[in-house]
PDB file of C-alpha atoms in Angstrom:
ATOM      1  CA  ILE A   1      78.727  89.857 119.464  1.00 35.00           C
ATOM      2  CA  ASN A   2      78.579  86.002 120.154  1.00 37.00           C
ATOM      3  CA  PRO A   3      80.554  83.836 117.639  1.00 38.00           C
ATOM      4  CA  GLY A   4      80.009  80.647 116.486  1.00 39.00           C
ATOM      5  CA  ARG A   5      76.113  79.760 116.496  1.00 38.00           C
ATOM      6  CA  ASN A   6      75.539  80.944 113.008  1.00 38.00           C
ATOM      7  CA  ALA A   7      79.245  80.330 111.241  1.00 39.00           C
ATOM      8  CA  PRO A   8      77.570  78.870 107.907  1.00 38.00           C
ATOM      9  CA  GLU A   9      75.852  81.977 107.390  1.00 39.00           C
ATOM     10  CA  SER A  10      78.828  84.100 108.271  1.00 39.00           C
ATOM     11  CA  ARG A  11      81.036  82.148 105.971  1.00 41.00           C
ATOM     12  CA  ALA A  12      78.442  82.810 102.998  1.00 44.00           C
ATOM     13  CA  PHE A  13      79.747  86.317 103.206  1.00 49.00           C
ATOM     14  CA  GLY A  14      83.514  85.578 102.303  1.00 48.00           C
ATOM     15  CA  PRO A  15      82.345  85.562  98.573  1.00 48.00           C
ATOM     16  CA  LYS A  16      80.788  88.687  98.958  1.00 48.00           C
ATOM     17  CA  ILE A  17      83.823  90.300 100.640  1.00 46.00           C
ATOM     18  CA  GLU A  18      85.825  89.231  97.684  1.00 48.00           C
ATOM     19  CA  LEU A  19      83.398  90.468  95.276  1.00 49.00           C
ATOM     20  CA  ALA A  20      83.344  93.724  96.857  1.00 46.00           C
ATOM     21  CA  ALA A  21      87.073  93.995  96.928  1.00 45.00           C
ATOM     22  CA  GLY A  22      86.858  93.205  93.289  1.00 45.00           C
ATOM     23  CA  ARG A  23      84.776  96.261  92.411  1.00 46.00           C
ATOM     24  CA  ASN A  24      88.103  98.093  93.646  1.00 42.00           C
ATOM     25  CA  THR A  25      86.554 101.758  92.891  1.00 40.00           C
ATOM     26  CA  PRO A  26      86.585 104.966  94.946  1.00 37.00           C
ATOM     27  CA  LYS A  27      82.812 104.324  95.502  1.00 38.00           C
ATOM     28  CA  ASN A  28      82.360 100.791  96.672  1.00 35.00           C
ATOM     29  CA  GLY A  29      85.744  99.337  96.776  1.00 37.00           C
ATOM     30  CA  ILE A  30      87.574  97.430  99.596  1.00 40.00           C
ATOM     31  CA  CYS A  31      91.356  96.825  99.124  1.00 40.00           C
ATOM     32  CA  ALA A  32      92.799  93.562  99.628  1.00 38.00           C
ATOM     33  CA  PRO A  33      94.783  94.646 102.620  1.00 37.00           C
ATOM     34  CA  ARG A  34      91.971  95.360 104.676  1.00 45.00           C
ATOM     35  CA  ASN A  35      89.580  92.551 103.648  1.00 49.00           C
ATOM     36  CA  GLY A  36      91.139  90.614 106.616  1.00 54.00           C
ATOM     37  CA  LEU A  37      89.623  92.639 109.383  1.00 53.00           C
ATOM     38  CA  VAL A  38      86.448  92.977 107.434  1.00 55.00           C
ATOM     39  CA  ALA A  39      86.052  89.236 107.122  1.00 56.00           C
ATOM     40  CA  CYS A  40      86.947  89.059 110.993  1.00 58.00           C
ATOM     41  CA  PHE A  41      84.120  91.383 111.745  1.00 57.00           C
ATOM     42  CA  PHE A  42      81.796  89.435 109.547  1.00 55.00           C
ATOM     43  CA  SER A  43      82.786  86.151 111.249  1.00 54.00           C
ATOM     44  CA  SER A  44      82.006  87.144 114.775  1.00 53.00           C
ATOM     45  CA  LEU A  45      78.186  87.773 113.763  1.00 52.00           C
ATOM     46  CA  LEU A  46      75.250  85.867 114.439  1.00 47.00           C
ATOM     47  CA  VAL A  47      72.950  86.709 111.899  1.00 57.00           C
ATOM     48  CA  ILE A  48      73.992  89.386 109.245  1.00 62.00           C
ATOM     49  CA  ARG A  49      70.732  91.244 109.258  1.00 66.00           C
ATOM     50  CA  GLU A  50      70.580  91.639 113.115  1.00 71.00           C
ATOM     51  CA  VAL A  51      73.910  93.813 113.389  1.00 77.00           C
ATOM     52  CA  SER A  52      73.672  96.939 114.843  1.00 79.00           C
ATOM     53  CA  SER A  53      75.525 100.146 115.338  1.00 82.00           C
ATOM     54  CA  SER A  54      76.650  99.067 118.475  1.00 82.00           C
ATOM     55  CA  ASP A  55      78.141  95.880 117.348  1.00 81.00           C
ATOM     56  CA  ILE A  56      80.021  98.353 114.774  1.00 82.00           C
ATOM     57  CA  SER A  57      81.204 100.645 117.591  1.00 81.00           C
ATOM     58  CA  ASP A  58      81.936  97.723 119.840  1.00 81.00           C
ATOM     59  CA  PHE A  59      84.123  96.301 117.079  1.00 81.00           C
ATOM     60  CA  ILE A  60      85.855  99.484 116.434  1.00 80.00           C
ATOM     61  CA  LEU A  61      86.701 100.301 119.991  1.00 79.00           C
ATOM     62  CA  ARG A  62      88.613  97.034 120.404  1.00 78.00           C
ATOM     63  CA  GLN A  63      90.442  97.367 116.992  1.00 74.00           C
ATOM     64  CA  VAL A  64      91.256 101.120 116.956  1.00 73.00           C
ATOM     65  CA  PRO A  65      93.812 101.008 119.792  1.00 72.00           C
ATOM     66  CA  THR A  66      96.038  98.103 118.460  1.00 72.00           C
ATOM     67  CA  MET A  67      96.431 100.326 115.346  1.00 72.00           C
ATOM     68  CA  SER A  68      98.340 103.503 114.057  1.00 72.00           C
ATOM     69  CA  PRO A  69      95.623 106.319 113.066  1.00 75.00           C
ATOM     70  CA  ARG A  70      96.225 105.623 109.493  1.00 76.00           C
ATOM     71  CA  ARG A  71      95.784 101.906 109.463  1.00 79.00           C
ATOM     72  CA  ALA A  72      92.433 102.568 111.755  1.00 81.00           C
ATOM     73  CA  GLN A  73      91.074 104.995 108.936  1.00 82.00           C
ATOM     74  CA  LEU A  74      91.791 102.474 106.489  1.00 83.00           C
ATOM     75  CA  VAL A  75      89.859  99.903 108.175  1.00 82.00           C
ATOM     76  CA  THR A  76      86.684 102.102 109.065  1.00 85.00           C
ATOM     77  CA  ALA A  77      86.723 102.892 105.231  1.00 86.00           C
ATOM     78  CA  ALA A  78      86.725  99.196 104.202  1.00 84.00           C
ATOM     79  CA  LEU A  79      83.758  98.277 107.006  1.00 85.00           C
ATOM     80  CA  ARG A  80      82.095 101.483 105.471  1.00 87.00           C
ATOM     81  CA  SER A  81      82.435 100.766 101.897  1.00 87.00           C
ATOM     82  CA  PHE A  82      81.373  96.996 102.580  1.00 83.00           C
ATOM     83  CA  PHE A  83      78.342  98.131 104.455  1.00 86.00           C
ATOM     84  CA  ARG A  84      77.284 100.193 101.559  1.00 88.00           C
ATOM     85  CA  PHE A  85      77.775  97.599  99.243  1.00 86.00           C
ATOM     86  CA  LEU A  86      75.607  94.997 101.314  1.00 83.00           C
ATOM     87  CA  PHE A  87      72.643  97.974 101.477  1.00 87.00           C
ATOM     88  CA  GLN A  88      72.960  98.235  97.946  1.00 88.00           C
ATOM     89  CA  GLU A  89      72.590  94.557  97.114  1.00 84.00           C
ATOM     90  CA  GLY A  90      69.576  94.405  99.454  1.00 84.00           C
ATOM     91  CA  GLU A  91      71.214  92.536 102.118  1.00 81.00           C
ATOM     92  CA  LEU A  92      70.841  95.061 104.694  1.00 82.00           C
ATOM     93  CA  GLN A  93      67.472  96.750 105.032  1.00 84.00           C
ATOM     94  CA  VAL A  94      69.473 100.057 106.616  1.00 86.00           C
ATOM     95  CA  ASN A  95      72.699 101.663 105.529  1.00 88.00           C
ATOM     96  CA  LEU A  96      74.990 100.813 108.308  1.00 87.00           C
ATOM     97  CA  ALA A  97      77.554 102.507 106.495  1.00 87.00           C
ATOM     98  CA  LEU A  98      76.359 105.768 108.212  1.00 88.00           C
ATOM     99  CA  SER A  99      77.103 103.837 111.561  1.00 84.00           C
ATOM    100  CA  VAL A 100      80.844 103.198 111.417  1.00 86.00           C
ATOM    101  CA  PRO A 101      82.531 106.254 113.073  1.00 81.00           C
ATOM    102  CA  SER A 102      85.112 108.252 111.747  1.00 78.00           C
ATOM    103  CA  VAL A 103      88.898 108.136 113.353  1.00 74.00           C
ATOM    104  CA  ALA A 104      90.703 111.487 113.484  1.00 68.00           C
ATOM    105  CA  ASP A 105      94.218 111.329 112.594  1.00 60.00           C
ATOM    106  CA  ARG A 106      95.800 114.248 114.158  1.00 58.00           C
ATOM    107  CA  ARG A 107      98.882 114.069 112.407  1.00 52.00           C
ATOM    108  CA  LEU A 108     100.729 116.765 114.854  1.00 43.00           C
ATOM    109  CA  SER A 109      99.378 115.478 118.112  1.00 49.00           C
ATOM    110  CA  THR A 110     102.154 112.460 118.444  1.00 54.00           C
ATOM    111  CA  ILE A 111     105.550 113.282 119.199  1.00 49.00           C
ATOM    112  CA  PRO A 112     107.962 110.614 116.901  1.00 54.00           C
ATOM    113  CA  LYS A 113     109.676 107.904 118.465  1.00 74.00           C
ATOM    114  CA  TYR A 114     113.275 107.953 118.189  1.00 84.00           C
ATOM    115  CA  LEU A 115     116.574 106.816 119.745  1.00 92.00           C
ATOM    116  CA  SER A 116     119.670 109.350 121.040  1.00 92.00           C
ATOM    117  CA  PRO A 117     122.770 109.241 118.675  1.00 94.00           C
ATOM    118  CA  ASP A 118     124.141 106.965 121.624  1.00 96.00           C
ATOM    119  CA  GLN A 119     121.426 104.276 121.441  1.00 96.00           C
ATOM    120  CA  VAL A 120     121.508 104.204 117.629  1.00 97.00           C
ATOM    121  CA  GLU A 121     125.296 103.468 117.946  1.00 97.00           C
ATOM    122  CA  ARG A 122     124.550 100.848 120.714  1.00 97.00           C
ATOM    123  CA  VAL A 123     121.953  99.137 118.049  1.00 97.00           C
ATOM    124  CA  LEU A 124     124.619  99.155 115.520  1.00 98.00           C
ATOM    125  CA  GLY A 125     127.241  97.538 117.861  1.00 98.00           C
ATOM    126  CA  THR A 126     125.140  94.541 118.530  1.00 97.00           C
ATOM    127  CA  CYS A 127     125.867  93.312 115.068  1.00 97.00           C
ATOM    128  CA  ASN A 128     128.083  90.411 115.237  1.00 97.00           C
ATOM    129  CA  ARG A 129     130.404  91.256 112.512  1.00 97.00           C
ATOM    130  CA  GLN A 130     132.393  88.172 112.500  1.00 97.00           C
ATOM    131  CA  THR A 131     129.342  86.405 110.963  1.00 97.00           C
ATOM    132  CA  ALA A 132     128.124  86.891 107.503  1.00 97.00           C
ATOM    133  CA  THR A 133     124.668  87.475 108.620  1.00 97.00           C
ATOM    134  CA  GLY A 134     125.803  89.906 111.321  1.00 98.00           C
ATOM    135  CA  ARG A 135     127.778  91.931 108.630  1.00 98.00           C
ATOM    136  CA  ARG A 136     124.803  92.132 106.181  1.00 98.00           C
ATOM    137  CA  ASP A 137     122.741  93.179 109.094  1.00 98.00           C
ATOM    138  CA  TYR A 138     125.366  95.937 109.806  1.00 98.00           C
ATOM    139  CA  ALA A 139     124.997  97.219 106.266  1.00 98.00           C
ATOM    140  CA  ILE A 140     121.302  97.446 106.332  1.00 98.00           C
ATOM    141  CA  LEU A 141     120.817  99.362 109.835  1.00 98.00           C
ATOM    142  CA  LEU A 142     123.725 101.696 108.615  1.00 97.00           C
ATOM    143  CA  LEU A 143     121.824 102.425 105.739  1.00 97.00           C
ATOM    144  CA  LEU A 144     118.571 102.889 107.762  1.00 96.00           C
ATOM    145  CA  ALA A 145     120.443 105.027 110.286  1.00 95.00           C
ATOM    146  CA  ARG A 146     122.901 107.398 108.340  1.00 95.00           C
ATOM    147  CA  LEU A 147     120.510 107.605 105.393  1.00 93.00           C
ATOM    148  CA  GLY A 148     117.099 107.456 106.773  1.00 91.00           C
ATOM    149  CA  LEU A 149     116.218 105.038 103.844  1.00 94.00           C
ATOM    150  CA  ARG A 150     112.697 103.508 104.501  1.00 90.00           C
ATOM    151  CA  ALA A 151     112.636  99.314 104.740  1.00 93.00           C
ATOM    152  CA  GLY A 152     111.201  98.965 101.093  1.00 93.00           C
ATOM    153  CA  GLU A 153     113.915 101.148  99.883  1.00 94.00           C
ATOM    154  CA  VAL A 154     116.286  99.301 101.155  1.00 96.00           C
ATOM    155  CA  VAL A 155     114.802  95.788 100.259  1.00 95.00           C
ATOM    156  CA  SER A 156     114.600  97.054  96.818  1.00 94.00           C
ATOM    157  CA  LEU A 157     118.171  97.896  96.487  1.00 96.00           C
ATOM    158  CA  GLN A 158     119.813  96.697  93.057  1.00 96.00           C
ATOM    159  CA  LEU A 159     123.426  96.018  92.377  1.00 96.00           C
ATOM    160  CA  ASP A 160     123.383  98.362  89.970  1.00 95.00           C
ATOM    161  CA  ASP A 161     122.098 101.332  92.163  1.00 95.00           C
ATOM    162  CA  VAL A 162     125.545 101.646  93.757  1.00 95.00           C
ATOM    163  CA  ASP A 163     127.838 104.065  91.608  1.00 94.00           C
ATOM    164  CA  TRP A 164     131.019 103.147  93.243  1.00 94.00           C
ATOM    165  CA  ARG A 165     132.949 105.947  91.546  1.00 93.00           C
ATOM    166  CA  ALA A 166     130.402 108.513  92.008  1.00 93.00           C
ATOM    167  CA  GLY A 167     130.162 107.694  95.495  1.00 94.00           C
ATOM    168  CA  GLU A 168     126.139 107.602  95.216  1.00 94.00           C
ATOM    169  CA  LEU A 169     123.231 105.317  95.717  1.00 94.00           C
ATOM    170  CA  LEU A 170     120.222 105.503  93.658  1.00 94.00           C
ATOM    171  CA  VAL A 171     117.106 105.202  95.773  1.00 92.00           C
ATOM    172  CA  ARG A 172     114.047 103.933  94.392  1.00 87.00           C
ATOM    173  CA  GLY A 173     111.649 105.757  96.390  1.00 78.00           C
ATOM    174  CA  LYS A 174     107.606 106.287  96.886  1.00 76.00           C
ATOM    175  CA  GLY A 175     105.498 106.801  93.852  1.00 69.00           C
ATOM    176  CA  LEU A 176     108.349 105.116  91.653  1.00 74.00           C
ATOM    177  CA  LEU A 177     110.123 108.162  91.833  1.00 78.00           C
ATOM    178  CA  HIS A 178     114.373 107.601  92.089  1.00 86.00           C
ATOM    179  CA  ASP A 179     116.861 109.958  94.007  1.00 88.00           C
ATOM    180  CA  ARG A 180     120.555 109.881  94.073  1.00 91.00           C
ATOM    181  CA  MET A 181     122.091 110.129  97.412  1.00 90.00           C
ATOM    182  CA  PRO A 182     125.775 110.361  98.646  1.00 91.00           C
ATOM    183  CA  LEU A 183     127.258 107.204 100.280  1.00 92.00           C
ATOM    184  CA  PRO A 184     128.828 107.936 103.529  1.00 93.00           C
ATOM    185  CA  VAL A 185     132.286 106.360 103.921  1.00 94.00           C
ATOM    186  CA  ASP A 186     130.926 103.938 106.467  1.00 95.00           C
ATOM    187  CA  VAL A 187     128.018 102.867 104.908  1.00 95.00           C
ATOM    188  CA  GLY A 188     130.158 102.456 101.598  1.00 95.00           C
ATOM    189  CA  GLU A 189     132.533 100.195 103.532  1.00 96.00           C
ATOM    190  CA  ALA A 190     130.152  97.812 105.263  1.00 97.00           C
ATOM    191  CA  LEU A 191     128.206  97.421 101.695  1.00 97.00           C
ATOM    192  CA  THR A 192     131.732  96.480 100.230  1.00 96.00           C
ATOM    193  CA  THR A 193     132.653  93.826 102.971  1.00 97.00           C
ATOM    194  CA  TYR A 194     129.198  92.236 102.575  1.00 97.00           C
ATOM    195  CA  LEU A 195     128.997  92.151  99.010  1.00 96.00           C
ATOM    196  CA  ARG A 196     132.738  90.922  98.728  1.00 96.00           C
ATOM    197  CA  MET A 197     132.774  88.478 101.399  1.00 96.00           C
ATOM    198  CA  ASP A 198     129.280  87.215 102.425  1.00 96.00           C
ATOM    199  CA  ARG A 199     126.585  87.895  99.202  1.00 95.00           C
ATOM    200  CA  PRO A 200     125.971  84.386  98.053  1.00 92.00           C
ATOM    201  CA  PRO A 201     126.166  83.717  93.967  1.00 90.00           C
ATOM    202  CA  CYS A 202     122.396  83.807  93.248  1.00 91.00           C
ATOM    203  CA  LYS A 203     120.172  84.952  90.237  1.00 91.00           C
ATOM    204  CA  THR A 204     118.807  87.987  91.520  1.00 94.00           C
ATOM    205  CA  ARG A 205     120.055  91.433  91.129  1.00 95.00           C
ATOM    206  CA  ARG A 206     118.925  92.529  94.766  1.00 96.00           C
ATOM    207  CA  VAL A 207     121.794  93.902  96.869  1.00 97.00           C
ATOM    208  CA  PHE A 208     120.332  91.823 100.270  1.00 97.00           C
ATOM    209  CA  VAL A 209     119.589  88.296 100.276  1.00 96.00           C
ATOM    210  CA  CYS A 210     118.669  85.686 102.356  1.00 94.00           C
ATOM    211  CA  MET A 211     121.528  83.597 103.425  1.00 91.00           C
ATOM    212  CA  LYS A 212     119.775  80.552 103.667  1.00 87.00           C
ATOM    213  CA  ALA A 213     118.587  78.727 100.735  1.00 84.00           C
ATOM    214  CA  PRO A 214     116.681  79.574  98.720  1.00 84.00           C
ATOM    215  CA  ARG A 215     118.960  82.572  97.645  1.00 86.00           C
ATOM    216  CA  SER A 216     116.476  85.337  96.944  1.00 90.00           C
ATOM    217  CA  GLY A 217     115.813  88.714  97.773  1.00 92.00           C
ATOM    218  CA  PHE A 218     113.775  89.646 100.924  1.00 93.00           C
ATOM    219  CA  ALA A 219     110.106  89.042 100.595  1.00 88.00           C
ATOM    220  CA  GLY A 220     109.521  92.602 101.769  1.00 90.00           C
ATOM    221  CA  PRO A 221     109.791  95.410 104.233  1.00 92.00           C
ATOM    222  CA  SER A 222     108.687  92.881 107.307  1.00 91.00           C
ATOM    223  CA  THR A 223     112.093  91.211 107.217  1.00 93.00           C
ATOM    224  CA  LEU A 224     113.904  94.479 107.912  1.00 95.00           C
ATOM    225  CA  THR A 225     111.556  95.014 111.050  1.00 93.00           C
ATOM    226  CA  THR A 226     112.630  91.523 112.380  1.00 94.00           C
ATOM    227  CA  ILE A 227     116.171  92.785 111.766  1.00 96.00           C
ATOM    228  CA  VAL A 228     115.843  95.848 113.811  1.00 96.00           C
ATOM    229  CA  ARG A 229     113.700  94.628 116.322  1.00 95.00           C
ATOM    230  CA  ARG A 230     116.311  92.150 116.892  1.00 96.00           C
ATOM    231  CA  ALA A 231     119.128  94.582 117.014  1.00 97.00           C
ATOM    232  CA  LEU A 232     117.095  96.728 119.424  1.00 95.00           C
ATOM    233  CA  ASP A 233     116.549  93.497 121.722  1.00 95.00           C
ATOM    234  CA  ARG A 234     120.138  92.915 121.947  1.00 96.00           C
ATOM    235  CA  ALA A 235     121.003  96.496 122.838  1.00 96.00           C
ATOM    236  CA  ASP A 236     118.153  96.139 125.446  1.00 94.00           C
ATOM    237  CA  LEU A 237     116.384  99.190 123.968  1.00 92.00           C
ATOM    238  CA  TYR A 238     112.380  99.043 124.065  1.00 88.00           C
ATOM    239  CA  PRO A 239     111.306 102.116 122.201  1.00 85.00           C
ATOM    240  CA  ALA A 240     107.467 102.481 121.344  1.00 78.00           C
ATOM    241  CA  LEU A 241     108.626 102.401 117.753  1.00 79.00           C
ATOM    242  CA  ARG A 242     110.381  99.411 117.150  1.00 84.00           C
ATOM    243  CA  GLY A 243     110.447  98.973 113.113  1.00 87.00           C
ATOM    244  CA  ALA A 244     112.956 100.179 110.571  1.00 91.00           C
ATOM    245  CA  HIS A 245     111.299 103.760 110.763  1.00 88.00           C
ATOM    246  CA  VAL A 246     112.767 104.388 114.506  1.00 91.00           C
ATOM    247  CA  LEU A 247     115.932 104.853 112.945  1.00 94.00           C
ATOM    248  CA  ARG A 248     114.612 107.489 110.333  1.00 88.00           C
ATOM    249  CA  HIS A 249     112.814 108.919 112.651  1.00 88.00           C
ATOM    250  CA  SER A 250     116.143 109.314 114.935  1.00 90.00           C
ATOM    251  CA  LEU A 251     118.191 110.567 112.002  1.00 91.00           C
ATOM    252  CA  ALA A 252     115.672 113.478 111.856  1.00 87.00           C
ATOM    253  CA  THR A 253     115.650 114.259 115.097  1.00 86.00           C
ATOM    254  CA  THR A 254     119.336 114.158 115.527  1.00 89.00           C
ATOM    255  CA  MET A 255     119.564 116.639 112.499  1.00 88.00           C
ATOM    256  CA  LEU A 256     117.060 118.901 114.229  1.00 83.00           C
ATOM    257  CA  ARG A 257     118.765 118.988 117.414  1.00 84.00           C
ATOM    258  CA  SER A 258     121.852 119.965 115.513  1.00 86.00           C
ATOM    259  CA  GLY A 259     120.605 122.753 114.080  1.00 85.00           C
ATOM    260  CA  ALA A 260     119.259 121.484 110.928  1.00 84.00           C
ATOM    261  CA  SER A 261     116.414 123.371 108.823  1.00 83.00           C
ATOM    262  CA  MET A 262     113.045 121.669 108.063  1.00 79.00           C
ATOM    263  CA  ASN A 263     114.054 122.095 104.517  1.00 83.00           C
ATOM    264  CA  GLU A 264     117.494 120.259 105.028  1.00 85.00           C
ATOM    265  CA  ILE A 265     115.954 117.554 107.186  1.00 83.00           C
ATOM    266  CA  GLY A 266     113.024 117.177 104.280  1.00 84.00           C
ATOM    267  CA  GLU A 267     115.753 116.823 101.588  1.00 84.00           C
ATOM    268  CA  LEU A 268     117.476 114.144 103.128  1.00 84.00           C
ATOM    269  CA  LEU A 269     114.326 112.165 103.982  1.00 83.00           C
ATOM    270  CA  ARG A 270     113.096 112.918 100.339  1.00 82.00           C
ATOM    271  CA  HIS A 271     109.682 114.309 101.550  1.00 74.00           C
ATOM    272  CA  ARG A 272     107.669 115.634  98.603  1.00 70.00           C
ATOM    273  CA  ASN A 273     105.414 117.616 100.628  1.00 67.00           C
ATOM    274  CA  PRO A 274     106.896 119.987 103.175  1.00 65.00           C
ATOM    275  CA  SER A 275     104.203 119.269 105.577  1.00 62.00           C
ATOM    276  CA  THR A 276     105.405 115.620 106.033  1.00 62.00           C
ATOM    277  CA  THR A 277     108.594 117.057 107.878  1.00 64.00           C
ATOM    278  CA  GLU A 278     106.178 119.220 110.411  1.00 62.00           C
ATOM    279  CA  ILE A 279     105.940 116.515 112.709  1.00 62.00           C
ATOM    280  CA  TYR A 280     109.459 116.802 113.387  1.00 59.00           C
ATOM    281  CA  ALA A 281     108.932 120.505 114.665  1.00 54.00           C
ATOM    282  CA  LYS A 282     107.554 119.238 117.855  1.00 56.00           C
ATOM    283  CA  LEU A 283     110.860 117.914 118.857  1.00 54.00           C
ATOM    284  CA  ASP A 284     112.279 121.195 118.830  1.00 51.00           C
ATOM    285  CA  PHE A 285     111.234 121.941 122.222  1.00 48.00           C
ATOM    286  CA  ASP A 286     113.928 124.683 123.034  1.00 48.00           C
ATOM    287  CA  GLY A 287     112.813 126.350 119.587  1.00 47.00           C
ATOM    288  CA  LEU A 288     109.060 126.205 120.707  1.00 41.00           C
ATOM    289  CA  ARG A 289     110.117 127.974 124.154  1.00 46.00           C
ATOM    290  CA  THR A 290     111.186 130.905 122.470  1.00 44.00           C
ATOM    291  CA  LEU A 291     107.691 131.493 120.817  1.00 41.00           C
ATOM    292  CA  ALA A 292     105.741 131.130 124.095  1.00 45.00           C
ATOM    293  CA  HIS A 293     105.023 134.510 125.705  1.00 46.00           C
ATOM    294  CA  PRO A 294     105.344 135.029 129.240  1.00 49.00           C
ATOM    295  CA  TRP A 295     101.516 134.807 130.458  1.00 46.00           C
ATOM    296  CA  PRO A 296     100.310 138.395 131.405  1.00 48.00           C
ATOM    297  CA  SER A 297      99.934 139.034 135.293  1.00 43.00           C
ATOM    298  CA  VAL A 298      96.499 139.244 136.736  1.00 43.00           C
ATOM    299  CA  GLY A 299      96.898 142.698 137.759  1.00 47.00           C
ATOM    300  CA  GLY A 300      98.009 143.796 134.106  1.00 46.00           C
ATOM    301  CA  GLY A 301     101.038 145.502 135.081  1.00 45.00           C
ATOM    302  CA  ARG A 302     103.600 146.451 132.432  1.00 44.00           C
TER     303      ARG A 302
END
């Protein structure tokens, strides 16, 4: 695909992308977060009516290796929906939605990325607790490492979510579900220090706020990704997974290798579906070996 020569025509499809996104239905909708890559694909075309199945395949092959399986599935679904939309609108003579390949998500094919307990402690130890930012980040990392919270759950924590008398934390999880979790001593101490010494006065009820003006809650989970990545860099650790989720995976892995059951891990991580926890079974190498039977000898001896 050679970009540039017909830029006006490719730009003309911007409104169509928005129109398709506006029809956000299972039949032909395109969710807004995926519009960027759909637009990226069409901005590289010479003439929309000359797009071929090979153009689609080339684009997918370039993009998929840079994404998680789930993300790749969302992108291909968006392309499929938009091609179907163009076909229904008469912009294409052939329904190219049928040419968009499917992306397999073999959930149990990839071992989770994790840190050892010693490495987790190294990450925690990189926070400069002589500074306000360091104490805040230390409290954040402890919530991720000790309770396995998701980044979005830490971001959305409210001051009223901490029950100091009961030693509990209200976690606002996925699907608007709320869970109460015990507050470990070291996590409680780190939160107390941050709230008493460092959290600046501001209108927001969020626990964690920006240390520089404007004083507000974090914009989103990506802020925690940055905090975790900086801590990993300081610890000279470079795991394949470098976001907040690496600490969640690490907690589950440590529990599994300490003898915790899948049910116990699922309860701590608040998995609603037991199959979500199955991915960690791949890490129990010793347990898996006990399930492997010796291969029978060639001679069939007993």
